[in-house]
mmCIF file of C-alpha atoms and ligand atoms in Angstrom:
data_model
loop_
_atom_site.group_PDB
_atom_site.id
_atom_site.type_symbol
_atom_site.label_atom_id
_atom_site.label_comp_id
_atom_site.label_asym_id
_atom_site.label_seq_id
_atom_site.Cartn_x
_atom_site.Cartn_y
_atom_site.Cartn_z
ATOM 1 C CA UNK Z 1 0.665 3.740 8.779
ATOM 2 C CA UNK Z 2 3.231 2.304 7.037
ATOM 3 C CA UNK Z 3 3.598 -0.825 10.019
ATOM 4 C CA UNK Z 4 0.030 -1.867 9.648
ATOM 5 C CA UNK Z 5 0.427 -2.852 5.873
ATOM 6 C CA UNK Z 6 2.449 -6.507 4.755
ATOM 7 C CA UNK Z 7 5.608 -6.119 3.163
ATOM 8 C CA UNK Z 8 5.471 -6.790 -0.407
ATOM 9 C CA UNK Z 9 7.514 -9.022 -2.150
ATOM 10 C CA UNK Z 10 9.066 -7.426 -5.821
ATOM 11 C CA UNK Z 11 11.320 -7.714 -8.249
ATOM 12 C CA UNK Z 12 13.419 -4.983 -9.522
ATOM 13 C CA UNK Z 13 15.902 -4.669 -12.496
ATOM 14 C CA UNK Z 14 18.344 -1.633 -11.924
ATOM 15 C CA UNK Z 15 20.963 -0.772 -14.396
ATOM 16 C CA UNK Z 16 23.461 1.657 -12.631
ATOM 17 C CA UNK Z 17 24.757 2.990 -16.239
ATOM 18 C CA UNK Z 18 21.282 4.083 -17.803
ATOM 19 C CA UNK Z 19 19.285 4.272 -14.603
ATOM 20 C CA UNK Z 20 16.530 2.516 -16.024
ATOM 21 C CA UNK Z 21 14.164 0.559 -13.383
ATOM 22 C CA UNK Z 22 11.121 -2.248 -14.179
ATOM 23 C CA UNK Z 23 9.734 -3.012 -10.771
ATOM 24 C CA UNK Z 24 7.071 -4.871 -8.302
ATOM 25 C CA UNK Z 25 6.235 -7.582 -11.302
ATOM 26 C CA UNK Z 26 5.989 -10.538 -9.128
ATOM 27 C CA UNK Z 27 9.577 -12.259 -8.548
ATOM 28 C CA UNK Z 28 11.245 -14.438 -11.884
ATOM 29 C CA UNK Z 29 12.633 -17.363 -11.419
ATOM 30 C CA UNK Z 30 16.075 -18.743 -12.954
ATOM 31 C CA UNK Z 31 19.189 -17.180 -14.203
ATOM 32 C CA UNK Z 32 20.034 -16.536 -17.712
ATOM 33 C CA UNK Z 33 22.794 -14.758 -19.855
ATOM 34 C CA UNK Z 34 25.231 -13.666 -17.574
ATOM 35 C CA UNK Z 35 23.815 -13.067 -14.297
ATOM 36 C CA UNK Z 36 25.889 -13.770 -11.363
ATOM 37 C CA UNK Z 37 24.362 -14.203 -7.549
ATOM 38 C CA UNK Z 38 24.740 -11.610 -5.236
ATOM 39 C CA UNK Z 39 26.841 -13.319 -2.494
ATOM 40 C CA UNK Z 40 26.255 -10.533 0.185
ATOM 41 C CA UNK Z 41 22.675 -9.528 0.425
ATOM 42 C CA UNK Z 42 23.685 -7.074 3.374
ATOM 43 C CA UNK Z 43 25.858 -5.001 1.257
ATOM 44 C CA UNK Z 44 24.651 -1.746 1.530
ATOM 45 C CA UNK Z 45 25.970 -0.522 -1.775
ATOM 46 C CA UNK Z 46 22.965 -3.394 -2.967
ATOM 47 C CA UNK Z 47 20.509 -2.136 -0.418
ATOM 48 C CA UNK Z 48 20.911 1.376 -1.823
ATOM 49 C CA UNK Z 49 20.285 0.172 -5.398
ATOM 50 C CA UNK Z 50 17.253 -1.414 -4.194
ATOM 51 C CA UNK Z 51 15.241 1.105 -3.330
ATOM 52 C CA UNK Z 52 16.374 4.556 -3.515
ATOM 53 C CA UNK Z 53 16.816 4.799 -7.245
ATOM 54 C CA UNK Z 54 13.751 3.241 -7.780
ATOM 55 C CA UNK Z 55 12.091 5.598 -5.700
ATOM 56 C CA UNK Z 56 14.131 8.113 -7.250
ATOM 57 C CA UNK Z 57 13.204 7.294 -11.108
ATOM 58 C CA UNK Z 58 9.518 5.768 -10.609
ATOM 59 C CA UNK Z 59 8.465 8.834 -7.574
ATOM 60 C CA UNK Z 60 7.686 5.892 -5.343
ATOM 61 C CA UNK Z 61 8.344 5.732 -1.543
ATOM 62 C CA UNK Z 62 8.731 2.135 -1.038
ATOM 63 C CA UNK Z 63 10.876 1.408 2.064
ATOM 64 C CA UNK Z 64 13.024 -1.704 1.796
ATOM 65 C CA UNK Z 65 12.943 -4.036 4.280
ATOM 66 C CA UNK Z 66 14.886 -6.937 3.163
ATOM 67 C CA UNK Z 67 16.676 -7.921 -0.023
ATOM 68 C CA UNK Z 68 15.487 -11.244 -0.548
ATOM 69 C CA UNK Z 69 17.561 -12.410 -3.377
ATOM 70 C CA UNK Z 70 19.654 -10.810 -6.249
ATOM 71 C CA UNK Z 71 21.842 -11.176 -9.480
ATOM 72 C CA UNK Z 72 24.289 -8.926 -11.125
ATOM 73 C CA UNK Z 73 25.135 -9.054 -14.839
ATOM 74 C CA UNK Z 74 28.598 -6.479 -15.549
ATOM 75 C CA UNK Z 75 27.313 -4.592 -18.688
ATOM 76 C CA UNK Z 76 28.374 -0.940 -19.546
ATOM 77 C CA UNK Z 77 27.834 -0.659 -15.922
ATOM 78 C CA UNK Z 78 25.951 -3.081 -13.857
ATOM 79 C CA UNK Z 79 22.733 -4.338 -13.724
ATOM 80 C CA UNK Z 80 21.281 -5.702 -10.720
ATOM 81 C CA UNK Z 81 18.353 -8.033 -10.582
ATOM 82 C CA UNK Z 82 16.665 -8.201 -6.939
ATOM 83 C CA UNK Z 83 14.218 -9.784 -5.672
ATOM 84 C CA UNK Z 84 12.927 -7.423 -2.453
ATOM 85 C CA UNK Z 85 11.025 -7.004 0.808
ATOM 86 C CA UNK Z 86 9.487 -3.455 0.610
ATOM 87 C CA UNK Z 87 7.018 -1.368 2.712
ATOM 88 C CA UNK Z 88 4.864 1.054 0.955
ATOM 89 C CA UNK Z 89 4.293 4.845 3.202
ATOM 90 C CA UNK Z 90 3.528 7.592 2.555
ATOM 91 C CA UNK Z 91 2.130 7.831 -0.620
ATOM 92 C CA UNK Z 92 -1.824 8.938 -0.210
ATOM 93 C CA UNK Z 93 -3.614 10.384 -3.086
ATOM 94 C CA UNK Z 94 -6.814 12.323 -2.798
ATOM 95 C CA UNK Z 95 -10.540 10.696 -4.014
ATOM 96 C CA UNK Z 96 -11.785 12.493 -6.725
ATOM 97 C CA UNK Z 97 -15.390 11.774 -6.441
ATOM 98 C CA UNK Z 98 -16.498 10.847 -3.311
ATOM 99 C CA UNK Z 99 -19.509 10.005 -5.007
ATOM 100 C CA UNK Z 100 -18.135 6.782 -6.650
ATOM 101 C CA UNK Z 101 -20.218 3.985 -6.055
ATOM 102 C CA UNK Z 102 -16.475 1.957 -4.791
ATOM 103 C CA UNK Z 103 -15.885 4.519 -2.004
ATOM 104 C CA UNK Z 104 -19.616 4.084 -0.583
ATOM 105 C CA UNK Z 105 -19.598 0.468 -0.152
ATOM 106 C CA UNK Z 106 -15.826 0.605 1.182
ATOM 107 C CA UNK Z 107 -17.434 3.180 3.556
ATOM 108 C CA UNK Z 108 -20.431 1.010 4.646
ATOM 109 C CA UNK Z 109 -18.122 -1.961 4.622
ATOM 110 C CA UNK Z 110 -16.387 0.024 7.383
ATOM 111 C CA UNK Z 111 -19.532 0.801 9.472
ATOM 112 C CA UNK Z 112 -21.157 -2.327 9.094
ATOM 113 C CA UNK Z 113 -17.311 -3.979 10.646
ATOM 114 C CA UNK Z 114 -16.740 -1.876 13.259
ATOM 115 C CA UNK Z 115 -20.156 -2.470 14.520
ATOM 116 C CA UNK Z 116 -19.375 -6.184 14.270
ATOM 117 C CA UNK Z 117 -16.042 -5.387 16.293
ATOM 118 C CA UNK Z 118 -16.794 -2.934 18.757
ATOM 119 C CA UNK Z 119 -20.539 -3.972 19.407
ATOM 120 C CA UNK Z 120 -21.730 -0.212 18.820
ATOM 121 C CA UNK Z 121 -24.642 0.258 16.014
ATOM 122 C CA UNK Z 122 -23.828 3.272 13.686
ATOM 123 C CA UNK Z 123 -24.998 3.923 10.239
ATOM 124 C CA UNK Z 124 -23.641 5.776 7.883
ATOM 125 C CA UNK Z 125 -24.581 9.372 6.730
ATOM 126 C CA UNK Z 126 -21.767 10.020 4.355
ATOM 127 C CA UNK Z 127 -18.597 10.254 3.315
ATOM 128 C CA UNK Z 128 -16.752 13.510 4.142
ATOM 129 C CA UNK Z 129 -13.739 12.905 2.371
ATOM 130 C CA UNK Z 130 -10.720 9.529 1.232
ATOM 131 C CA UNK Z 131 -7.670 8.992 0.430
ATOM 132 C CA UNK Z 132 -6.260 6.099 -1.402
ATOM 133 C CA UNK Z 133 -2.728 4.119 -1.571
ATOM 134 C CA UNK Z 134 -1.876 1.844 -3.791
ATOM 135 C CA UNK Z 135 -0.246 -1.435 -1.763
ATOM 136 C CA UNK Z 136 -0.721 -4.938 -2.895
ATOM 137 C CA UNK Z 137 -4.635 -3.539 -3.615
ATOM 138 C CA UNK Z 138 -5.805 -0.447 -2.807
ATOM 139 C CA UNK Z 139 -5.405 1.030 0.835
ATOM 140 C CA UNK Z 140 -8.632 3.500 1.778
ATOM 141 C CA UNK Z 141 -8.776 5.892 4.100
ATOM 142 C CA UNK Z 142 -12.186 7.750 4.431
ATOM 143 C CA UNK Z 143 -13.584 10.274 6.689
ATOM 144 C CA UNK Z 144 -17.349 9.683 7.379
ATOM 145 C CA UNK Z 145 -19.797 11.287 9.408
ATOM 146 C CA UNK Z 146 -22.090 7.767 10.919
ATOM 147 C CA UNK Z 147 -25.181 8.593 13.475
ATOM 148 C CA UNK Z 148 -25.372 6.450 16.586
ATOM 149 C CA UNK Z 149 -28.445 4.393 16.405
ATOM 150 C CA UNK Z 150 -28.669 4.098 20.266
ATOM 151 C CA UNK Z 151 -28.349 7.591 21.263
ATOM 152 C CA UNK Z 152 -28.591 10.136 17.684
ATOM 153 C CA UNK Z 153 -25.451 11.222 18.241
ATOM 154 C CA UNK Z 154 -23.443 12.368 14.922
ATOM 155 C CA UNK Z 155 -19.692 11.772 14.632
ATOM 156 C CA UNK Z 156 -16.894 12.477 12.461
ATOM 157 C CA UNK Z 157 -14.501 9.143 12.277
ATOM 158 C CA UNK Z 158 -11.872 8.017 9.818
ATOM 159 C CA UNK Z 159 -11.369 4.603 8.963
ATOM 160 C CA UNK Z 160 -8.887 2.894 7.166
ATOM 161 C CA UNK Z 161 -10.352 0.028 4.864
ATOM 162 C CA UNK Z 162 -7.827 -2.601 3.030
ATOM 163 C CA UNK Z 163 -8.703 -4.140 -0.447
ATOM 164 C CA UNK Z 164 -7.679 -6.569 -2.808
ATOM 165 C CA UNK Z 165 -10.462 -7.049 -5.557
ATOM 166 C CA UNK Z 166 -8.852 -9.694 -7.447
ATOM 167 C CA UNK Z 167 -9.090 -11.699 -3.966
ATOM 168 C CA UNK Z 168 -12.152 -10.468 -2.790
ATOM 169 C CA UNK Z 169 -10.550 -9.255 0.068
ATOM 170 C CA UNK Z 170 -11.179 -6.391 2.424
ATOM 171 C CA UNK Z 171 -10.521 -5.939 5.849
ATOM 172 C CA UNK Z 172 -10.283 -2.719 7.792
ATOM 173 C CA UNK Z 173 -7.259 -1.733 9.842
ATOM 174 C CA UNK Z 174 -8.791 0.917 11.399
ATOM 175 C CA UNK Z 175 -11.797 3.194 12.963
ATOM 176 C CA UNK Z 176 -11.164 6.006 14.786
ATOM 177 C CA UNK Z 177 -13.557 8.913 16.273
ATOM 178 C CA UNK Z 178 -12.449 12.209 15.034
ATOM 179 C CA UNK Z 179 -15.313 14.534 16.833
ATOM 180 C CA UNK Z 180 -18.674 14.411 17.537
ATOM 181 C CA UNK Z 181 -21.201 17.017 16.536
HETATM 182 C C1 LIG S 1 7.197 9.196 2.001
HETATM 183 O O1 LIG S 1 7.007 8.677 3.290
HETATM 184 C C2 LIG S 1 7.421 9.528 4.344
HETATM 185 C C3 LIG S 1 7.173 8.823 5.655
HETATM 186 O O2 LIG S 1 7.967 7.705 5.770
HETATM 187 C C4 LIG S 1 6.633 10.835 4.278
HETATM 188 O O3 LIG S 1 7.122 11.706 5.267
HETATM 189 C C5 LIG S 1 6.802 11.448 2.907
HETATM 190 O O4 LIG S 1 5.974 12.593 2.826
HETATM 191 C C6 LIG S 1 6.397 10.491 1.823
HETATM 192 N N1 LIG S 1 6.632 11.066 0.511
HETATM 193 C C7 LIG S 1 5.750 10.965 -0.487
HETATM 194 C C8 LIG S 1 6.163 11.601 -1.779
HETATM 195 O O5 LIG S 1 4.690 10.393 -0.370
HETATM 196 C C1 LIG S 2 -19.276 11.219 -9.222
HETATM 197 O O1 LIG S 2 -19.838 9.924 -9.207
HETATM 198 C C2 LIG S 2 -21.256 9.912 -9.297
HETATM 199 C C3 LIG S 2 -21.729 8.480 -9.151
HETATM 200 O O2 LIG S 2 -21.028 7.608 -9.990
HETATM 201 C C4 LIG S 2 -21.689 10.523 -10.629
HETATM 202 O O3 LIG S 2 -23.082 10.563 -10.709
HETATM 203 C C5 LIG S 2 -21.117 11.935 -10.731
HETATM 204 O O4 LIG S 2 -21.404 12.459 -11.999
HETATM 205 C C6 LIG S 2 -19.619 11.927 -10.516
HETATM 206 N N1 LIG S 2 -19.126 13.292 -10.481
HETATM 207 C C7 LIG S 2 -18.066 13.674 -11.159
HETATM 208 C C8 LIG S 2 -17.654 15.103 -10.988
HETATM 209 O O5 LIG S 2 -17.429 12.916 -11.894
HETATM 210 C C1 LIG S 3 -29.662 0.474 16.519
HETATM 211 O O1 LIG S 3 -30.195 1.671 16.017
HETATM 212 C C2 LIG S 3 -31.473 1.534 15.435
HETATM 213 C C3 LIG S 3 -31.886 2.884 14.896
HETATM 214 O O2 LIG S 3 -30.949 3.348 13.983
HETATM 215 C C4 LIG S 3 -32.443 1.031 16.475
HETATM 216 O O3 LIG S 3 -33.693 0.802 15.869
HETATM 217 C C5 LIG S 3 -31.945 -0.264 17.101
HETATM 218 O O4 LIG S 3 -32.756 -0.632 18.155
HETATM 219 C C6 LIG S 3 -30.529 -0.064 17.613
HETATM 220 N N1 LIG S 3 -30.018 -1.349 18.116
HETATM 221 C C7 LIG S 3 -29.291 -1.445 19.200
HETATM 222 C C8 LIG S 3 -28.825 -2.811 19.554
HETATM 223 O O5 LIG S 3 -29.017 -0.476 19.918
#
């Protein structure tokens, strides 16, 4: 899953003495008070910093990619400022309520693509069950039951639906047949 979604680009603050982490505000600018550039980005003492403790202390399960950019300031300990490439997996959180207004038109949004795409002409029953991610917007990934218009024929199919609401965005990753009834 995780290879289908953009890498995100984050900031993180680590402080190895109090193991306190602020992360994925959108990267600052500039140095101030004491900060000192991280010469070797590669160092994997850094890379560890990056992510693991943050996954450790916030129960994330980013997956770094690349560190981008960082700063150290020598405290009581070290803090590291970083600005990161991260993947997001894993992660998946059940839909409460199916129900929810959202989820249907995420799920019809998938239908109505995939008939764009693929040429076929389904409609949707319902929604079986979803998932949802949080990456850069809100990954969905629903299990609906749609009815082939041409031939009647009920299926079970998952589809994986992308969206960024602030953008207006949506696009979906995937559709998949699970089993027909
Ligand atoms: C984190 O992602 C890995 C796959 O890379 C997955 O096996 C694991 O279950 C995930 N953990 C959580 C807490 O989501
Ligand atoms: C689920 O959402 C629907 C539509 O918004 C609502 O009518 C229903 O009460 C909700 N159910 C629960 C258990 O929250
Ligand atoms: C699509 O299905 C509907 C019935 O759901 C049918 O009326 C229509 O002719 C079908 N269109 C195509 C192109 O198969």
């Amino acid at each position: 899953m995780g290879s289908l979604l953009p890498p995100l680009l984050c900031s993180l603050l680590v402080s190895t003495l109090f193991g306190t982490s602020h992360a994925l505000d959108p990267p600052r600018k500039g140095l101030d008070g004491g900060w000192t550039a991280i010469e070797d980005l590669k160092d994997p003492h850094v890379r560890e910093i990056a992510v693991s403790k943050h996954n450790k202390l916030e129960k994330t399960n980013l997956t770094l990619r690349k560190v981008e950019g960082g700063e150290s300031q020598m405290v009581a300990g070290m803090n590291y400022r970083l600005v990161l490439e991260v993947l997001t997996v894993g992660g998946w959180t059940p839909i409460k309520n199916i129900s929810d207004p959202d989820v249907g038109e995420i799920a019809e949004f998938a239908v109505a693509e995939h008939n764009h795409e693929a040429s076929t002409n389904l409609t949707l029953c319902k929604v079986v069950k979803g998932d949802t991610q949080e990456v850069a917007g809100i990954n969905y990934k629903l299990v609906l039951e749609a009815k082939d218009g041409g031939v009647g024929v009920v299926s079970e199919y998952e589809a994986v639906v992308w969206e960024k609401t602030w953008e207006h965005f949506r696009k979906l990753t995937s559709f998949e047949l699970l089993e027909t009834h």
